[in-house]
PDB file of C-alpha atoms in Angstrom:
ATOM      1  CA  MET A  99       0.177  -0.031  -0.009  1.00 49.00           C
ATOM      2  CA  GLN A 100       1.273   3.466  -1.033  1.00 57.00           C
ATOM      3  CA  GLN A 101       1.791   6.119   2.043  1.00 60.00           C
ATOM      4  CA  GLU A 102      -0.991   8.338   0.483  1.00 57.00           C
ATOM      5  CA  GLU A 103      -3.316   5.203   0.532  1.00 60.00           C
ATOM      6  CA  LEU A 104      -2.595   4.525   4.008  1.00 66.00           C
ATOM      7  CA  TRP A 105      -3.068   8.025   5.459  1.00 66.00           C
ATOM      8  CA  ASP A 106      -6.568   8.238   4.025  1.00 66.00           C
ATOM      9  CA  GLY A 107      -9.701  10.062   5.570  1.00 65.00           C
ATOM     10  CA  ASP A 108     -10.192   7.422   8.170  1.00 74.00           C
ATOM     11  CA  ALA A 109      -6.641   7.789   9.375  1.00 71.00           C
ATOM     12  CA  ALA A 110      -6.584  11.535   9.373  1.00 68.00           C
ATOM     13  CA  ARG A 111      -9.787  11.665  11.459  1.00 71.00           C
ATOM     14  CA  ARG A 112      -8.181   9.216  14.100  1.00 72.00           C
ATOM     15  CA  TYR A 113      -4.770  11.133  14.101  1.00 73.00           C
ATOM     16  CA  ASP A 114      -5.995  13.984  16.194  1.00 73.00           C
ATOM     17  CA  THR A 115      -6.496  13.387  19.841  1.00 74.00           C
ATOM     18  CA  PRO A 116      -6.494  16.810  21.711  1.00 72.00           C
ATOM     19  CA  GLY A 117      -5.011  16.811  25.060  1.00 75.00           C
ATOM     20  CA  THR A 118      -4.041  13.135  25.185  1.00 75.00           C
ATOM     21  CA  GLY A 119      -1.432  10.876  23.609  1.00 78.00           C
ATOM     22  CA  MET A 120       0.782  12.742  21.423  1.00 79.00           C
ATOM     23  CA  PHE A 121      -1.185  15.838  21.693  1.00 77.00           C
ATOM     24  CA  ALA A 122      -0.621  15.760  25.614  1.00 84.00           C
ATOM     25  CA  PRO A 123       0.752  18.951  27.046  1.00 86.00           C
ATOM     26  CA  GLU A 124       3.969  17.097  28.707  1.00 89.00           C
ATOM     27  CA  VAL A 125       4.519  15.411  25.300  1.00 88.00           C
ATOM     28  CA  LEU A 126       3.990  18.409  23.021  1.00 90.00           C
ATOM     29  CA  GLY A 127       5.350  21.242  25.082  1.00 94.00           C
ATOM     30  CA  PRO A 128       8.971  20.219  25.329  1.00 95.00           C
ATOM     31  CA  THR A 129       8.869  19.267  21.389  1.00 97.00           C
ATOM     32  CA  VAL A 130       7.581  22.636  20.693  1.00 97.00           C
ATOM     33  CA  ASP A 131      10.144  24.451  23.084  1.00 97.00           C
ATOM     34  CA  ARG A 132      13.317  22.603  21.605  1.00 97.00           C
ATOM     35  CA  LEU A 133      12.170  23.312  17.947  1.00 98.00           C
ATOM     36  CA  ALA A 134      11.315  27.021  18.699  1.00 97.00           C
ATOM     37  CA  ALA A 135      14.741  27.360  20.246  1.00 97.00           C
ATOM     38  CA  LEU A 136      16.525  25.468  17.307  1.00 97.00           C
ATOM     39  CA  ALA A 137      14.534  27.797  14.779  1.00 97.00           C
ATOM     40  CA  GLY A 138      15.844  30.885  16.246  1.00 96.00           C
ATOM     41  CA  ASP A 139      15.072  34.032  14.193  1.00 95.00           C
ATOM     42  CA  GLY A 140      14.593  31.914  11.017  1.00 97.00           C
ATOM     43  CA  ALA A 141      11.988  29.803   9.426  1.00 98.00           C
ATOM     44  CA  ALA A 142      11.125  26.116   9.810  1.00 98.00           C
ATOM     45  CA  LEU A 143       9.999  23.477   7.461  1.00 98.00           C
ATOM     46  CA  GLU A 144       8.383  20.283   8.728  1.00 98.00           C
ATOM     47  CA  PHE A 145       8.672  17.229   6.371  1.00 98.00           C
ATOM     48  CA  ALA A 146       5.363  15.306   6.826  1.00 96.00           C
ATOM     49  CA  VAL A 147       3.351  18.111   8.600  1.00 96.00           C
ATOM     50  CA  GLY A 148       0.355  16.018   8.970  1.00 93.00           C
ATOM     51  CA  THR A 149      -2.517  17.487  10.636  1.00 92.00           C
ATOM     52  CA  GLY A 150      -0.334  20.246  12.260  1.00 93.00           C
ATOM     53  CA  ARG A 151       0.260  18.872  15.592  1.00 94.00           C
ATOM     54  CA  VAL A 152       3.549  20.307  16.033  1.00 96.00           C
ATOM     55  CA  ALA A 153       3.367  22.814  13.275  1.00 97.00           C
ATOM     56  CA  VAL A 154       0.487  24.877  14.604  1.00 96.00           C
ATOM     57  CA  PRO A 155       1.838  25.472  18.184  1.00 96.00           C
ATOM     58  CA  LEU A 156       5.142  26.259  16.748  1.00 97.00           C
ATOM     59  CA  ALA A 157       3.733  29.047  14.458  1.00 97.00           C
ATOM     60  CA  GLU A 158       1.782  30.240  17.418  1.00 96.00           C
ATOM     61  CA  ARG A 159       5.160  30.720  19.049  1.00 96.00           C
ATOM     62  CA  GLY A 160       6.054  33.180  16.180  1.00 96.00           C
ATOM     63  CA  VAL A 161       8.080  30.732  14.074  1.00 98.00           C
ATOM     64  CA  PRO A 162       7.179  30.833  10.402  1.00 98.00           C
ATOM     65  CA  VAL A 163       6.381  27.304   9.404  1.00 98.00           C
ATOM     66  CA  THR A 164       6.104  25.595   6.108  1.00 98.00           C
ATOM     67  CA  GLY A 165       4.873  21.962   5.630  1.00 97.00           C
ATOM     68  CA  VAL A 166       5.338  19.206   3.016  1.00 97.00           C
ATOM     69  CA  GLU A 167       2.719  16.648   3.086  1.00 95.00           C
ATOM     70  CA  LEU A 168       1.820  13.677   0.831  1.00 93.00           C
ATOM     71  CA  SER A 169      -1.599  13.053   2.179  1.00 91.00           C
ATOM     72  CA  LEU A 170      -4.581  15.442   1.137  1.00 93.00           C
ATOM     73  CA  PRO A 171      -6.978  14.215   3.891  1.00 91.00           C
ATOM     74  CA  MET A 172      -4.213  15.077   6.450  1.00 91.00           C
ATOM     75  CA  ILE A 173      -3.940  18.566   4.965  1.00 95.00           C
ATOM     76  CA  GLY A 174      -7.525  18.824   5.086  1.00 93.00           C
ATOM     77  CA  ARG A 175      -7.519  18.462   8.773  1.00 93.00           C
ATOM     78  CA  LEU A 176      -4.778  21.089   9.031  1.00 95.00           C
ATOM     79  CA  ARG A 177      -6.967  23.542   7.122  1.00 96.00           C
ATOM     80  CA  THR A 178      -9.794  23.391   9.733  1.00 94.00           C
ATOM     81  CA  LYS A 179      -7.117  24.857  12.142  1.00 95.00           C
ATOM     82  CA  VAL A 180      -5.095  27.497  10.166  1.00 95.00           C
ATOM     83  CA  ASP A 181      -5.190  28.709   6.715  1.00 96.00           C
ATOM     84  CA  GLU A 182      -2.633  28.497   3.856  1.00 96.00           C
ATOM     85  CA  ALA A 183      -1.129  32.031   4.822  1.00 96.00           C
ATOM     86  CA  THR A 184      -0.284  30.943   8.238  1.00 97.00           C
ATOM     87  CA  ILE A 185       1.282  27.610   7.305  1.00 97.00           C
ATOM     88  CA  PRO A 186       1.929  26.967   3.651  1.00 97.00           C
ATOM     89  CA  VAL A 187       1.934  23.436   2.545  1.00 97.00           C
ATOM     90  CA  VAL A 188       3.582  21.629  -0.479  1.00 97.00           C
ATOM     91  CA  VAL A 189       1.838  18.538  -1.586  1.00 96.00           C
ATOM     92  CA  GLY A 190       4.551  15.990  -2.202  1.00 95.00           C
ATOM     93  CA  ASP A 191       6.788  13.460  -0.407  1.00 94.00           C
ATOM     94  CA  MET A 192       9.535  14.369   2.021  1.00 96.00           C
ATOM     95  CA  ALA A 193      12.463  12.863  -0.014  1.00 96.00           C
ATOM     96  CA  THR A 194      12.012  14.962  -3.466  1.00 96.00           C
ATOM     97  CA  SER A 195       9.682  17.989  -2.957  1.00 96.00           C
ATOM     98  CA  VAL A 196      11.411  21.251  -3.074  1.00 95.00           C
ATOM     99  CA  VAL A 197       9.567  24.248  -1.180  1.00 96.00           C
ATOM    100  CA  PRO A 198      10.378  28.009  -2.051  1.00 94.00           C
ATOM    101  CA  GLY A 199      12.553  29.848   0.525  1.00 92.00           C
ATOM    102  CA  GLU A 200      15.437  29.316   2.957  1.00 91.00           C
ATOM    103  CA  PHE A 201      15.153  27.696   6.331  1.00 98.00           C
ATOM    104  CA  THR A 202      17.211  27.544   9.656  1.00 98.00           C
ATOM    105  CA  LEU A 203      15.252  24.541  10.766  1.00 98.00           C
ATOM    106  CA  VAL A 204      14.033  21.284   8.937  1.00 98.00           C
ATOM    107  CA  TYR A 205      12.322  18.745  11.234  1.00 98.00           C
ATOM    108  CA  LEU A 206      10.861  15.167  11.023  1.00 97.00           C
ATOM    109  CA  VAL A 207       9.214  14.103  14.239  1.00 96.00           C
ATOM    110  CA  TYR A 208       7.657  11.007  15.622  1.00 92.00           C
ATOM    111  CA  ASN A 209       9.352   8.128  13.473  1.00 93.00           C
ATOM    112  CA  THR A 210       8.144   9.620  10.217  1.00 94.00           C
ATOM    113  CA  ILE A 211      11.428   9.169   8.509  1.00 96.00           C
ATOM    114  CA  SER A 212      10.846   5.441   8.779  1.00 95.00           C
ATOM    115  CA  ASN A 213       7.597   5.753   6.493  1.00 94.00           C
ATOM    116  CA  LEU A 214      10.292   5.753   3.655  1.00 95.00           C
ATOM    117  CA  LEU A 215      10.506   2.224   3.014  1.00 94.00           C
ATOM    118  CA  THR A 216      14.189   1.967   1.424  1.00 96.00           C
ATOM    119  CA  GLN A 217      17.749   3.139   2.326  1.00 96.00           C
ATOM    120  CA  ALA A 218      17.981   5.165  -0.743  1.00 97.00           C
ATOM    121  CA  GLU A 219      14.888   7.121   0.105  1.00 97.00           C
ATOM    122  CA  GLN A 220      15.958   7.931   3.561  1.00 97.00           C
ATOM    123  CA  VAL A 221      19.347   9.093   2.085  1.00 98.00           C
ATOM    124  CA  GLU A 222      17.571  11.389  -0.292  1.00 98.00           C
ATOM    125  CA  CYS A 223      15.242  12.648   2.516  1.00 98.00           C
ATOM    126  CA  PHE A 224      18.466  13.929   4.204  1.00 98.00           C
ATOM    127  CA  ARG A 225      19.739  15.429   1.007  1.00 98.00           C
ATOM    128  CA  ASN A 226      16.391  17.118   0.658  1.00 98.00           C
ATOM    129  CA  ALA A 227      16.633  18.690   4.095  1.00 98.00           C
ATOM    130  CA  ALA A 228      19.994  19.925   3.170  1.00 97.00           C
ATOM    131  CA  ARG A 229      19.151  21.696   0.289  1.00 96.00           C
ATOM    132  CA  HIS A 230      16.529  23.721   2.089  1.00 97.00           C
ATOM    133  CA  LEU A 231      18.996  24.822   4.771  1.00 97.00           C
ATOM    134  CA  THR A 232      21.038  27.932   5.120  1.00 96.00           C
ATOM    135  CA  PRO A 233      24.882  27.441   6.357  1.00 95.00           C
ATOM    136  CA  GLY A 234      24.775  26.437  10.020  1.00 96.00           C
ATOM    137  CA  GLY A 235      21.058  25.084   9.706  1.00 97.00           C
ATOM    138  CA  ARG A 236      19.946  22.171  11.619  1.00 98.00           C
ATOM    139  CA  PHE A 237      17.905  19.117  10.658  1.00 98.00           C
ATOM    140  CA  VAL A 238      16.208  17.559  13.657  1.00 98.00           C
ATOM    141  CA  ILE A 239      14.958  13.760  13.772  1.00 98.00           C
ATOM    142  CA  GLU A 240      12.795  12.053  16.116  1.00 97.00           C
ATOM    143  CA  LEU A 241      13.224   8.206  15.844  1.00 97.00           C
ATOM    144  CA  TRP A 242      12.680   5.021  17.982  1.00 94.00           C
ATOM    145  CA  VAL A 243      15.361   2.654  18.558  1.00 94.00           C
ATOM    146  CA  PRO A 244      14.599  -0.905  16.946  1.00 90.00           C
ATOM    147  CA  GLU A 245      13.811  -3.414  19.802  1.00 86.00           C
ATOM    148  CA  LEU A 246      15.611  -6.414  18.246  1.00 85.00           C
ATOM    149  CA  ARG A 247      17.327  -7.268  21.606  1.00 83.00           C
ATOM    150  CA  GLN A 248      13.576  -8.278  22.624  1.00 84.00           C
ATOM    151  CA  LEU A 249      13.393 -11.092  19.850  1.00 84.00           C
ATOM    152  CA  PRO A 250      14.569 -14.314  20.836  1.00 83.00           C
ATOM    153  CA  PRO A 251      15.474 -16.910  18.093  1.00 85.00           C
ATOM    154  CA  GLY A 252      12.245 -17.726  16.000  1.00 84.00           C
ATOM    155  CA  ARG A 253      10.138 -14.859  17.089  1.00 87.00           C
ATOM    156  CA  THR A 254       9.260 -12.019  14.805  1.00 88.00           C
ATOM    157  CA  ALA A 255       7.075  -9.766  17.196  1.00 90.00           C
ATOM    158  CA  THR A 256       7.180  -7.553  19.962  1.00 88.00           C
ATOM    159  CA  VAL A 257       4.543  -6.006  22.103  1.00 90.00           C
ATOM    160  CA  TRP A 258       5.724  -2.334  22.656  1.00 84.00           C
ATOM    161  CA  GLN A 259       2.767  -1.071  24.588  1.00 88.00           C
ATOM    162  CA  SER A 260      -0.262  -2.496  26.314  1.00 92.00           C
ATOM    163  CA  GLU A 261      -2.867  -0.445  28.369  1.00 89.00           C
ATOM    164  CA  PRO A 262      -6.639  -0.417  28.704  1.00 90.00           C
ATOM    165  CA  GLY A 263      -8.303  -0.194  25.238  1.00 89.00           C
ATOM    166  CA  TYR A 264      -5.116  -0.415  23.286  1.00 90.00           C
ATOM    167  CA  ILE A 265      -2.220  -2.703  22.289  1.00 94.00           C
ATOM    168  CA  GLY A 266       0.628  -1.969  20.068  1.00 90.00           C
ATOM    169  CA  LEU A 267       2.899  -4.720  18.590  1.00 91.00           C
ATOM    170  CA  ASP A 268       5.368  -4.664  15.831  1.00 91.00           C
ATOM    171  CA  THR A 269       6.437  -7.491  13.554  1.00 93.00           C
ATOM    172  CA  TYR A 270       9.793  -7.586  12.303  1.00 92.00           C
ATOM    173  CA  ASP A 271      11.558  -8.653   8.918  1.00 92.00           C
ATOM    174  CA  VAL A 272      15.144  -8.416   9.951  1.00 89.00           C
ATOM    175  CA  LEU A 273      16.373  -9.567   6.471  1.00 90.00           C
ATOM    176  CA  ARG A 274      14.820  -6.357   4.736  1.00 92.00           C
ATOM    177  CA  GLN A 275      15.123  -4.131   7.993  1.00 93.00           C
ATOM    178  CA  HIS A 276      11.295  -3.855   7.783  1.00 94.00           C
ATOM    179  CA  VAL A 277       8.720  -3.585  10.575  1.00 93.00           C
ATOM    180  CA  VAL A 278       5.025  -3.404  10.353  1.00 93.00           C
ATOM    181  CA  SER A 279       3.148  -1.494  13.486  1.00 91.00           C
ATOM    182  CA  HIS A 280      -0.057  -2.849  14.516  1.00 92.00           C
ATOM    183  CA  HIS A 281      -2.383  -0.760  16.519  1.00 89.00           C
ATOM    184  CA  PHE A 282      -5.251  -2.477  18.266  1.00 90.00           C
ATOM    185  CA  SER A 283      -7.981  -0.278  19.666  1.00 89.00           C
ATOM    186  CA  PHE A 284     -10.773  -1.650  21.642  1.00 89.00           C
ATOM    187  CA  ASP A 285     -13.350  -1.284  24.054  1.00 87.00           C
ATOM    188  CA  GLU A 286     -15.749  -3.537  26.304  1.00 85.00           C
ATOM    189  CA  THR A 287     -17.432  -5.286  23.275  1.00 86.00           C
ATOM    190  CA  HIS A 288     -16.163  -7.994  21.186  1.00 82.00           C
ATOM    191  CA  GLN A 289     -15.133  -5.539  18.498  1.00 87.00           C
ATOM    192  CA  ALA A 290     -11.542  -4.220  17.853  1.00 89.00           C
ATOM    193  CA  GLN A 291     -10.103  -1.645  15.246  1.00 87.00           C
ATOM    194  CA  LEU A 292      -6.755  -2.313  13.503  1.00 87.00           C
ATOM    195  CA  PHE A 293      -4.665   0.173  12.071  1.00 85.00           C
ATOM    196  CA  ARG A 294      -1.215  -1.058  10.385  1.00 88.00           C
ATOM    197  CA  SER A 295       1.772   0.907   8.928  1.00 88.00           C
ATOM    198  CA  PRO A 296       5.021  -0.403   7.298  1.00 92.00           C
ATOM    199  CA  HIS A 297       8.333   1.092   8.129  1.00 93.00           C
ATOM    200  CA  ARG A 298      11.941   0.563   7.591  1.00 96.00           C
ATOM    201  CA  TYR A 299      13.796   0.817  10.813  1.00 95.00           C
ATOM    202  CA  ILE A 300      17.181   2.775  11.234  1.00 96.00           C
ATOM    203  CA  TRP A 301      19.892   2.151  13.845  1.00 95.00           C
ATOM    204  CA  PRO A 302      21.402   5.487  15.240  1.00 96.00           C
ATOM    205  CA  ALA A 303      24.813   4.729  13.466  1.00 96.00           C
ATOM    206  CA  GLU A 304      23.243   4.187  10.138  1.00 97.00           C
ATOM    207  CA  LEU A 305      21.262   7.486  10.503  1.00 98.00           C
ATOM    208  CA  ASP A 306      24.420   9.237  11.300  1.00 98.00           C
ATOM    209  CA  LEU A 307      26.079   8.001   8.096  1.00 98.00           C
ATOM    210  CA  MET A 308      22.906   9.153   6.048  1.00 98.00           C
ATOM    211  CA  ALA A 309      23.475  12.470   7.423  1.00 98.00           C
ATOM    212  CA  GLN A 310      27.258  12.473   6.797  1.00 98.00           C
ATOM    213  CA  LEU A 311      26.444  11.657   3.128  1.00 97.00           C
ATOM    214  CA  ALA A 312      24.166  14.554   2.788  1.00 97.00           C
ATOM    215  CA  GLY A 313      26.928  17.019   4.441  1.00 97.00           C
ATOM    216  CA  PHE A 314      25.595  17.063   7.897  1.00 98.00           C
ATOM    217  CA  GLU A 315      27.642  16.719  11.327  1.00 97.00           C
ATOM    218  CA  LEU A 316      25.923  15.236  14.325  1.00 98.00           C
ATOM    219  CA  GLU A 317      25.463  17.976  16.821  1.00 98.00           C
ATOM    220  CA  THR A 318      23.485  16.563  19.702  1.00 98.00           C
ATOM    221  CA  ARG A 319      21.645  13.390  20.405  1.00 98.00           C
ATOM    222  CA  HIS A 320      19.241  12.891  23.453  1.00 98.00           C
ATOM    223  CA  ALA A 321      16.571  10.344  24.660  1.00 97.00           C
ATOM    224  CA  ASP A 322      13.824  12.757  24.466  1.00 96.00           C
ATOM    225  CA  TRP A 323      12.705  16.464  23.632  1.00 96.00           C
ATOM    226  CA  ALA A 324      13.686  17.385  27.062  1.00 95.00           C
ATOM    227  CA  GLY A 325      17.307  16.749  26.773  1.00 96.00           C
ATOM    228  CA  THR A 326      17.599  13.332  28.937  1.00 97.00           C
ATOM    229  CA  GLU A 327      20.840  11.409  28.360  1.00 98.00           C
ATOM    230  CA  PHE A 328      20.854   9.068  25.466  1.00 98.00           C
ATOM    231  CA  THR A 329      21.964   5.721  26.706  1.00 97.00           C
ATOM    232  CA  ALA A 330      21.997   1.912  25.462  1.00 94.00           C
ATOM    233  CA  GLU A 331      18.606   1.504  27.192  1.00 95.00           C
ATOM    234  CA  SER A 332      16.969   4.567  25.404  1.00 96.00           C
ATOM    235  CA  ARG A 333      13.839   3.475  23.442  1.00 93.00           C
ATOM    236  CA  SER A 334      14.109   6.483  21.118  1.00 96.00           C
ATOM    237  CA  HIS A 335      16.159   9.653  20.332  1.00 98.00           C
ATOM    238  CA  VAL A 336      16.032  13.121  19.193  1.00 98.00           C
ATOM    239  CA  SER A 337      19.127  13.805  16.982  1.00 98.00           C
ATOM    240  CA  VAL A 338      20.091  17.078  15.806  1.00 98.00           C
ATOM    241  CA  TYR A 339      22.138  17.487  12.579  1.00 98.00           C
ATOM    242  CA  ARG A 340      23.900  20.576  11.454  1.00 98.00           C
ATOM    243  CA  ILE A 341      25.245  21.916   8.151  1.00 96.00           C
ATOM    244  CA  PRO A 342      28.781  23.480   8.808  1.00 94.00           C
ATOM    245  CA  PRO A 343      28.355  27.321   8.935  1.00 90.00           C
ATOM    246  CA  ASN A 344      30.969  27.528   6.446  1.00 79.00           C
ATOM    247  CA  ARG A 345      29.485  25.279   3.689  1.00 62.00           C
TER     248      ARG A 345
END
């Protein structure tokens, strides 16, 4: 299934959960704080802007934000919040779409680079970020760490979240470095709703090499947006790459 088919009208309607989940203040607040600081006095470009979860509050902080988005239904949800003048959006994919203007910050949050299913596309995403940045500009990626240590021999799936009304599990294809995330939502009835999304997982060291190929240097890596130290036990990371100022 193509990404534009995956993120259809139903997915767009389910995506927004105001005040909870990804939209909870304790989740969203540190994200916006960090991105606003990195953008400084310049403009920001969000790859896969979606429904504006991050872009809208970042724009409200006074940072000019432009988005790239493949899904028209997701853009439609964004347009119920802000108009084109407030957050312009280019329809297209994050590996090849070119946006007018120059930016001090390009960012890609919540594992979205893994929606590109080949290594070549992921490398092109880095190169696309680089072509939009001014010298000294930064590319920020939020990404999970593959949980392969939880896979004993012969097992291909891990449960990464289990709570009332929701179970999340991943099935791994370690040969192709692919994973499918399965999101099960249910209530007290016998019915459950399933949403699945394919990904290509990336190790932090591989991500750093992609960055190097595009002319970036790793500036910082933390376990979260609040700046927690990244360790061998961290389940995710926020990595900040920078174009050298004298490029």
